[in-house]
XYZ file of C-alpha atoms in Angstrom:
617
model
C 47.092 79.662 16.243
C 49.071 82.724 17.403
C 50.241 80.743 20.450
C 51.883 78.111 18.270
C 53.504 80.782 16.089
C 55.038 82.516 19.119
C 56.266 79.361 20.829
C 57.631 77.533 17.800
C 60.813 79.609 17.190
C 61.701 79.599 20.882
C 61.443 75.823 21.293
C 62.646 74.714 17.863
C 65.669 72.360 17.965
C 68.064 71.018 15.360
C 67.729 67.202 15.275
C 71.316 66.743 14.017
C 72.750 68.024 17.304
C 70.332 66.396 19.748
C 69.384 62.907 20.637
C 65.981 61.421 19.921
C 65.161 61.411 23.649
C 65.983 65.110 23.961
C 63.878 65.961 20.919
C 60.937 63.997 22.275
C 61.280 65.638 25.670
C 61.359 69.128 24.203
C 58.384 68.365 21.992
C 56.408 67.314 25.018
C 57.463 70.453 26.887
C 56.346 72.562 23.921
C 53.033 70.803 23.807
C 52.429 71.267 27.526
C 53.436 74.942 27.412
C 51.245 75.584 24.377
C 48.248 74.012 26.067
C 48.943 75.890 29.297
C 49.169 79.222 27.512
C 46.015 78.397 25.542
C 44.204 77.541 28.778
C 45.403 80.755 30.422
C 44.338 82.773 27.395
C 40.959 81.028 27.347
C 40.480 81.754 31.055
C 41.575 85.379 30.657
C 38.999 85.952 27.925
C 36.183 84.409 30.019
C 36.191 80.949 28.461
C 36.407 80.028 24.798
C 34.707 76.633 24.491
C 31.029 76.174 23.770
C 29.332 75.089 27.018
C 27.889 71.542 27.024
C 24.476 72.591 28.326
C 22.503 70.129 26.180
C 22.658 66.467 27.146
C 21.342 63.322 25.427
C 17.777 62.462 26.475
C 16.814 59.133 28.054
C 15.232 56.349 25.985
C 13.823 58.337 23.069
C 11.015 56.250 21.594
C 8.018 58.308 20.510
C 5.875 55.265 19.759
C 6.195 54.172 23.393
C 5.877 57.693 24.797
C 2.904 58.886 22.728
C 0.233 56.731 24.463
C 1.119 58.480 27.733
C -0.127 61.812 26.357
C -3.830 62.773 26.358
C -6.080 61.766 23.504
C -5.944 64.181 20.587
C -2.219 64.921 20.869
C -0.755 66.081 17.530
C 2.746 65.785 16.114
C 4.433 69.076 15.229
C 7.284 69.902 12.814
C 8.918 73.309 12.450
C 11.163 73.994 9.453
C 14.189 76.195 10.184
C 15.981 78.428 7.671
C 18.966 76.050 7.855
C 16.813 73.229 6.482
C 16.729 71.383 9.792
C 13.434 70.498 11.452
C 12.372 70.763 15.044
C 9.823 68.175 16.145
C 7.486 67.947 19.077
C 3.885 67.615 20.193
C 0.807 69.786 20.637
C -1.638 68.695 23.347
C -5.041 70.388 23.008
C -7.491 71.367 25.712
C -10.852 73.086 25.369
C -11.535 75.090 22.224
C -9.749 78.441 22.328
C -7.716 77.494 25.389
C -4.552 79.486 26.173
C -1.280 77.760 25.360
C 1.647 76.844 27.569
C 4.929 76.854 25.629
C 7.296 74.407 27.326
C 10.998 75.218 27.103
C 12.511 71.942 28.255
C 15.475 71.103 30.459
C 18.859 70.195 28.970
C 18.089 66.487 28.437
C 14.339 66.841 27.977
C 12.616 65.299 24.971
C 8.934 64.833 24.234
C 9.849 61.430 22.812
C 11.453 60.108 25.995
C 9.793 56.856 26.987
C 10.918 57.336 30.582
C 10.920 61.063 31.338
C 7.869 62.026 29.309
C 5.530 64.977 29.857
C 2.212 63.182 29.388
C 1.136 63.547 33.019
C 1.986 67.255 33.019
C 0.102 67.902 29.783
C -2.952 66.020 31.053
C -3.001 68.134 34.217
C -2.632 71.362 32.220
C -5.410 70.219 29.890
C -7.572 69.606 32.980
C -7.177 73.194 34.159
C -7.812 74.591 30.673
C -4.401 74.993 29.018
C -3.112 73.485 25.795
C 0.581 72.570 25.600
C 3.250 72.976 22.925
C 6.454 70.981 23.522
C 9.284 70.861 20.977
C 12.768 69.371 21.221
C 15.835 71.564 20.798
C 18.055 71.125 17.735
C 19.966 67.840 17.933
C 17.957 66.594 20.921
C 15.464 63.741 20.800
C 13.226 64.007 17.756
C 14.761 67.138 16.198
C 17.369 67.313 13.414
C 20.841 68.782 13.590
C 23.651 68.955 16.114
C 22.986 70.001 19.701
C 24.652 73.287 20.653
C 24.040 76.170 23.027
C 24.460 78.453 20.001
C 21.051 77.261 18.738
C 19.046 78.066 21.854
C 17.918 81.528 20.749
C 16.975 80.382 17.235
C 15.075 77.369 18.548
C 13.222 79.321 21.225
C 12.174 81.945 18.669
C 10.779 79.300 16.314
C 8.846 77.658 19.157
C 7.503 81.025 20.312
C 6.242 81.952 16.854
C 4.445 78.616 16.543
C 2.809 79.074 19.960
C 1.597 82.560 19.048
C 0.241 81.254 15.731
C -1.729 78.535 17.509
C -3.015 81.140 19.995
C -4.618 83.052 17.136
C -1.799 85.579 16.888
C -2.318 86.852 20.448
C 0.871 86.597 22.565
C -1.277 87.387 25.602
C -2.784 83.903 25.265
C 0.627 82.248 25.692
C 2.367 81.315 28.946
C 6.037 80.265 28.784
C 7.094 77.488 31.159
C 10.840 76.890 31.378
C 12.546 74.150 33.384
C 16.244 74.438 34.280
C 17.932 75.375 30.990
C 14.539 76.690 29.873
C 15.200 79.735 32.067
C 18.022 80.794 29.730
C 15.855 80.139 26.655
C 13.087 82.246 28.227
C 15.544 85.080 28.865
C 16.600 84.943 25.216
C 12.948 85.272 24.192
C 12.511 88.344 26.403
C 15.710 89.850 25.030
C 14.356 89.333 21.511
C 11.111 91.174 22.266
C 8.696 88.331 23.070
C 5.991 89.361 25.526
C 3.915 86.399 26.751
C 1.170 86.691 29.350
C 3.559 85.352 31.973
C 6.626 83.148 32.433
C 7.026 80.283 34.909
C 10.605 79.179 35.608
C 11.168 75.984 37.590
C 14.616 75.065 38.952
C 16.092 78.053 37.054
C 19.786 78.402 36.252
C 21.968 81.365 35.304
C 23.895 81.702 32.074
C 27.249 82.532 33.664
C 27.378 79.840 36.345
C 25.354 76.822 35.230
C 28.197 74.863 33.640
C 30.773 75.330 36.400
C 28.305 74.700 39.204
C 26.863 71.623 37.527
C 30.379 70.221 37.089
C 31.262 70.974 40.708
C 28.025 69.481 42.083
C 28.095 66.268 40.067
C 31.757 65.787 39.091
C 33.687 67.360 41.962
C 35.424 70.668 42.816
C 38.283 70.172 40.339
C 35.875 69.648 37.463
C 33.950 72.742 38.525
C 37.123 74.850 38.620
C 38.224 73.626 35.205
C 34.779 74.157 33.638
C 34.725 77.707 34.948
C 38.035 78.385 33.182
C 37.445 76.950 29.725
C 33.714 77.236 29.013
C 32.080 80.494 28.071
C 28.654 81.657 29.158
C 25.737 79.501 28.118
C 24.152 82.367 26.173
C 24.676 86.017 25.376
C 22.012 87.199 27.805
C 21.625 87.991 31.490
C 18.726 86.034 32.944
C 18.356 88.469 35.835
C 18.401 91.573 33.633
C 16.044 90.027 31.069
C 13.528 89.292 33.831
C 13.880 92.779 35.291
C 13.556 94.578 31.958
C 11.066 92.294 30.214
C 7.915 93.909 31.581
C 6.349 90.445 31.996
C 5.326 88.793 35.311
C 7.860 86.041 35.980
C 7.351 83.466 38.723
C 10.197 81.193 39.771
C 10.309 78.008 41.864
C 13.713 77.030 43.261
C 14.773 74.201 45.569
C 16.327 75.109 48.905
C 19.220 72.727 48.269
C 19.768 73.566 44.590
C 23.563 73.601 44.102
C 23.255 75.554 40.842
C 22.033 78.708 42.629
C 23.325 80.389 45.759
C 21.420 82.668 48.106
C 22.654 85.753 46.282
C 21.324 84.397 42.995
C 17.912 83.700 44.541
C 17.716 87.210 45.983
C 18.674 88.752 42.638
C 16.075 86.676 40.772
C 13.391 87.477 43.337
C 14.114 91.207 43.172
C 14.131 91.201 39.376
C 10.827 89.306 39.235
C 9.233 91.526 41.900
C 9.820 94.528 39.659
C 7.144 93.122 37.321
C 4.633 91.729 39.860
C 6.351 88.344 39.946
C 8.420 86.584 42.568
C 10.363 83.509 43.634
C 8.913 80.575 45.562
C 11.065 78.149 47.506
C 10.394 74.458 48.043
C 12.264 71.549 49.537
C 14.584 69.695 47.203
C 17.627 70.161 45.036
C 17.934 70.893 41.345
C 17.387 67.394 40.018
C 14.423 66.656 42.277
C 12.588 69.892 41.409
C 13.288 69.318 37.698
C 11.923 65.768 37.945
C 8.857 66.924 39.877
C 8.291 69.570 37.196
C 7.147 66.709 34.941
C 3.907 67.204 36.863
C 2.122 70.439 37.678
C 3.698 71.800 40.870
C 1.377 72.987 43.601
C 2.938 76.472 43.353
C 1.832 76.742 39.708
C -1.875 75.971 40.043
C -3.000 79.219 41.718
C -0.734 81.272 39.442
C -2.335 79.867 36.297
C -5.777 80.426 37.757
C -5.020 84.099 38.389
C -3.642 84.601 34.892
C -6.886 83.433 33.254
C -9.635 83.785 35.884
C -12.399 83.004 33.400
C -11.383 79.347 33.563
C -12.350 76.521 31.224
C -15.937 75.941 29.973
C -17.174 73.968 32.980
C -20.798 73.705 31.788
C -19.800 71.999 28.546
C -17.478 69.643 30.396
C -20.192 68.776 32.911
C -22.665 67.965 30.179
C -20.226 65.587 28.495
C -19.280 63.969 31.818
C -22.884 63.286 32.808
C -23.604 61.805 29.393
C -20.679 59.364 29.753
C -21.617 58.040 33.216
C -23.464 54.739 33.687
C -27.184 55.440 34.349
C -27.127 54.211 37.960
C -24.228 56.526 38.824
C -25.558 59.472 36.793
C -28.770 59.266 38.844
C -26.774 60.367 41.897
C -25.958 63.677 40.225
C -29.373 64.985 39.236
C -29.601 68.786 38.810
C -30.327 70.554 42.070
C -28.575 67.968 44.234
C -25.387 68.436 46.226
C -23.738 65.773 44.054
C -24.509 67.781 40.918
C -22.946 70.898 42.437
C -19.830 68.940 43.418
C -19.472 67.438 39.958
C -19.903 70.888 38.384
C -17.123 72.248 40.593
C -14.851 69.311 39.673
C -15.520 69.948 35.962
C -13.704 73.268 36.294
C -10.526 71.399 37.271
C -10.722 68.080 35.398
C -11.139 67.276 31.718
C -9.203 64.022 31.246
C -9.943 60.730 32.977
C -12.319 57.880 33.641
C -15.814 59.388 34.188
C -16.548 56.960 37.032
C -13.339 57.964 38.847
C -14.209 61.640 38.380
C -17.697 61.067 39.776
C -16.291 59.119 42.753
C -13.811 61.915 43.510
C -16.615 64.493 43.382
C -18.712 62.355 45.755
C -15.818 62.148 48.202
C -14.862 65.822 48.335
C -16.838 69.050 48.412
C -13.891 71.011 46.987
C -13.493 70.650 43.221
C -9.768 71.401 43.142
C -9.026 68.885 45.893
C -11.118 66.263 44.104
C -9.183 66.933 40.886
C -5.845 66.488 42.646
C -7.024 63.149 44.019
C -7.918 62.166 40.452
C -4.378 63.102 39.427
C -2.972 60.850 42.161
C -5.200 58.030 40.901
C -3.913 58.674 37.369
C -0.303 58.359 38.513
C -0.874 55.177 40.485
C -4.391 53.835 40.646
C -6.305 52.440 43.587
C -7.448 48.867 43.002
C -10.805 48.216 41.305
C -13.530 49.028 43.849
C -17.296 49.454 44.029
C -18.310 53.071 43.484
C -18.968 53.918 47.154
C -15.702 52.359 48.321
C -13.757 54.212 45.627
C -15.432 57.459 46.677
C -14.417 56.791 50.302
C -10.815 56.044 49.297
C -10.590 59.273 47.279
C -12.227 61.314 50.025
C -10.358 63.740 52.255
C -13.324 64.272 54.561
C -12.640 63.623 58.251
C -14.797 64.383 61.301
C -11.990 66.327 62.969
C -10.767 68.265 59.934
C -10.176 67.503 56.252
C -6.966 65.613 55.544
C -4.157 67.935 54.359
C -3.908 67.101 50.669
C -0.340 68.409 50.395
C 0.765 65.691 52.798
C -1.133 62.989 50.934
C 0.755 64.043 47.803
C 4.085 64.164 49.629
C 3.711 60.673 51.062
C 2.613 59.370 47.663
C 5.715 60.567 45.867
C 8.015 58.288 47.867
C 6.561 55.516 45.706
C 5.558 57.481 42.602
C 9.040 58.855 41.882
C 11.026 55.608 42.155
C 8.385 53.699 40.175
C 8.610 56.246 37.386
C 12.309 57.079 37.353
C 14.134 54.181 38.977
C 14.982 53.215 42.521
C 13.573 51.282 45.446
C 10.159 51.787 46.951
C 8.551 50.548 50.111
C 5.138 48.978 50.404
C 3.504 49.364 53.816
C 0.646 47.072 54.799
C -2.042 47.889 57.322
C -0.184 46.240 60.205
C 2.924 48.328 59.507
C 0.908 51.529 59.447
C -0.887 50.635 62.666
C 2.430 49.819 64.337
C 3.869 53.128 63.131
C 0.912 55.020 64.614
C 1.183 53.124 67.915
C 4.944 52.766 68.076
C 7.325 54.329 70.550
C 8.935 57.592 69.543
C 6.234 58.747 67.123
C 5.518 61.728 69.388
C 9.113 62.440 70.429
C 10.711 63.179 67.083
C 13.009 60.187 66.664
C 11.453 58.047 63.877
C 12.413 58.382 60.257
C 13.097 56.345 57.130
C 14.966 57.341 54.003
C 14.979 56.330 50.379
C 17.596 56.845 47.671
C 16.699 57.418 44.022
C 19.371 56.872 41.364
C 19.105 58.482 37.945
C 21.131 58.173 34.773
C 24.279 60.273 34.682
C 25.497 59.214 38.116
C 23.107 61.431 40.076
C 21.381 60.376 43.285
C 18.564 61.982 45.223
C 17.669 60.954 48.760
C 14.159 61.314 50.150
C 13.983 61.221 53.947
C 10.511 60.709 55.367
C 10.153 61.613 59.017
C 7.061 59.970 60.500
C 7.419 61.967 63.704
C 7.176 65.216 61.791
C 3.985 63.981 60.165
C 2.365 63.051 63.484
C 3.580 66.113 65.391
C 2.503 68.356 62.537
C -1.001 66.943 62.701
C -1.052 67.602 66.435
C 0.116 71.156 65.707
C -3.019 71.635 63.585
C -5.002 71.362 66.805
C -6.006 67.704 66.502
C -6.552 65.524 69.544
C -4.304 62.475 69.913
C -6.863 59.991 68.565
C -7.715 62.243 65.628
C -4.023 62.784 64.814
C -3.332 59.032 64.826
C -6.319 58.396 62.582
C -5.278 61.061 60.065
C -1.665 59.853 60.276
C -2.808 56.353 59.279
C -5.164 57.618 56.557
C -2.423 59.717 54.930
C -0.084 56.709 54.798
C -2.876 54.421 53.542
C -3.688 56.801 50.699
C -0.012 57.217 49.892
C 0.256 53.418 49.608
C -3.055 53.220 47.652
C -4.631 50.977 50.279
C -8.398 51.646 50.206
C -9.707 53.147 53.442
C -13.081 54.194 54.789
C -14.620 55.488 58.008
C -17.525 53.644 59.627
C -19.377 53.707 62.935
C -19.283 50.886 65.439
C -22.557 49.829 67.152
C -21.610 51.973 70.147
C -21.169 55.025 67.877
C -17.374 54.948 67.973
C -15.574 56.020 64.764
C -13.664 53.154 63.126
C -11.009 53.324 60.393
C -11.082 50.342 58.029
C -8.599 49.260 55.357
C -9.161 46.840 52.487
C -6.492 44.128 52.352
C -6.714 40.636 50.939
C -10.151 41.384 49.523
C -11.720 42.087 52.942
C -12.283 45.217 55.013
C -10.835 45.134 58.502
C -10.808 47.614 61.344
C -7.506 49.207 62.345
C -7.041 49.656 66.073
C -4.884 52.762 66.413
C -5.044 53.093 70.187
C -1.650 53.040 71.857
C -1.178 49.645 73.531
C -0.168 49.533 77.206
C 3.031 47.626 76.393
C 5.750 48.842 74.063
C 4.832 48.261 70.439
C 7.030 45.957 68.360
C 9.525 47.316 65.886
C 7.910 48.432 62.658
C 9.089 46.586 59.569
C 8.356 47.677 56.039
C 8.212 45.398 53.046
C 10.481 47.003 50.447
C 10.424 46.271 46.742
C 13.423 46.923 44.548
C 12.184 48.542 41.371
C 13.605 46.958 38.199
C 15.688 50.017 37.445
C 16.766 50.777 33.874
C 14.908 48.049 31.953
C 17.335 48.294 29.041
C 20.010 46.693 31.264
C 17.982 43.514 31.507
C 17.203 43.526 35.228
C 14.423 41.118 36.125
C 11.378 41.467 38.305
C 11.532 43.340 41.612
C 12.614 41.330 44.623
C 11.277 41.820 48.125
C 13.247 42.631 51.233
C 12.573 43.685 54.768
C 13.271 47.310 55.630
C 13.407 48.095 59.351
C 12.323 51.446 60.670
C 15.423 53.165 61.941
C 15.778 55.770 64.625
C 17.458 59.049 63.923
C 19.032 61.562 66.248
C 17.054 64.559 67.402
C 19.417 66.742 65.452
C 18.613 64.833 62.269
C 14.884 64.955 62.889
C 14.954 68.704 63.446
C 16.677 69.613 60.225
C 15.395 72.760 58.624
C 12.529 72.267 56.248
C 11.189 74.343 53.375
C 8.056 76.464 53.314
C 4.898 75.885 55.347
C 3.365 73.736 52.636
C 6.167 71.202 52.808
C 7.110 71.441 56.492
C 5.849 67.963 57.295
C 6.629 66.185 54.074
C 9.589 64.171 52.817
C 12.965 65.923 52.889
C 15.759 65.717 50.375
C 19.506 65.872 50.513
C 21.872 67.311 47.974
C 22.768 65.315 44.913
C 26.023 63.458 44.971
C 27.857 61.375 42.353
C 27.525 57.620 42.346
C 30.551 55.389 41.723
C 30.264 53.102 38.701
C 28.593 49.835 39.759
C 30.581 46.647 39.676
C 27.442 44.646 38.834
C 23.679 45.131 38.781
C 23.408 43.551 42.213
C 26.301 45.595 43.600
C 24.717 48.737 42.214
C 21.474 48.082 44.023
C 23.097 46.929 47.240
C 25.866 49.498 47.555
C 24.398 52.603 45.982
C 20.676 52.552 46.620
C 20.164 50.454 49.719
C 18.571 52.481 52.513
C 19.876 51.946 55.998
C 18.292 48.965 57.624
C 17.773 46.998 54.421
C 18.365 43.267 54.570
C 18.613 41.811 51.074
C 17.487 38.282 50.257
C 20.272 35.718 49.867
C 19.807 35.412 46.113
C 21.244 37.821 43.551
C 19.289 40.009 41.166
C 18.944 38.594 37.658
């Protein structure tokens, strides 16, 4: 207002002495100068516009999303002093279980039919934690208008409800914040909340999130402009709140996250270390880590176990599981047997699922946590219907040389799980392709790789690059002989593709790997042939991305294995747990598609893809 008052007398003209063109020109000059001065004033004061940190969620439809949550899930409504209502869900676990309060990302909604949290809540329920998830004001199911100004009020209301459901004991509450949830968590600490611990995944900072998001996904000019006109996301310092909160805070950040720089990560790590916390790094950028946070990350599982070492009531779970098994299968788990001990161990880590699948996983693995994680993989994307012993073999990680590394099985599963869930293309490998990959030239010289692009709403793309050489060479680095490494290489890919596998003995005592395809088991000969192996070709399926656009069924195409340079294959990886797994590249904007077919062909087609001659309908 004061800008207009100052400029108006200086630029005022008398229409009687000027032409219409001159008047119009001067009016435009006044308008431009006023806006320029306003922008300069806004920049000088640190930004004056409310930051757009809350975004519309994807496909909000609670009736479609609710069946994806565990049985017993309750709807929740919180009445605010303003008269508005926040809505969400409460997912129970065992009686008296501690509660995880989820502070969601900017576009997160419990009612999203596409980016739901059902899988995450089921996994938390398995390990003995109930979940409380509530949408922010104006997002998803909640009333009102979305605004960063409501974050503190919303987080406080959610916190009070979590403490109430925990019997009034804040020490029975764990706060889990994803992306924007880091700022909401800092506001809770600033307001005096003291949970048992806080987990922050893909965290952001209040003073840089808007500008860096704009620069990463809209270009440098947009980032510069956003830094000028938008104020801080909240009146709190995330770093200082973590340092002064007196609560253990554990953070997980992607190596390629464009919303944090190395200085930010050091500051967060130092602040968390002051209260027995710390920062973990994993491969991926901001979007990928946020998407993966819709499941329980492997960094979180041991942390939650240390927070509540008493664990869930395994004996009660075991009793219910045995009672629900068919008699012929229950007979395998009589008290005093090794099977009974395995099932008891699994009961500490699994509460939700088909009892037969749980029993098969326990039969196939002596480690209860590993068996539970295989159950979670089956829950995401199931193996085909199999007899009990064959299902147990397919879920087993046992190997004569050394147990299969479960982290790698999970990594090579996600190259299908993520695009099936969130849109993109995925590749289906048959047994012949996997055998050819194990035998093929270059597998032991670091030159074989294949990549996959995932496209999300909002013009954001994530690329997963899977280096088969790294997988094989990593197995050799574990001390495995060549034959053992090739066998484990094939078994990891088979399990990632959900192709049933089992180990048998030939009449001469030789170990044989078999795969079930076309309804019949067949042996896979993994020995390197004397002649050069043929080029590996993958059958790729285009996922029917964004069903609301009316795309039809997936089409098939042939995806050739491409060779990469040694420099590409030796790119720096993340921590030891992800050294051999799929890599990611930084997000980059996607141009608007000219047509559904053009979008799939131009924006998501991996190198080497040959599309069929017909268009997508």
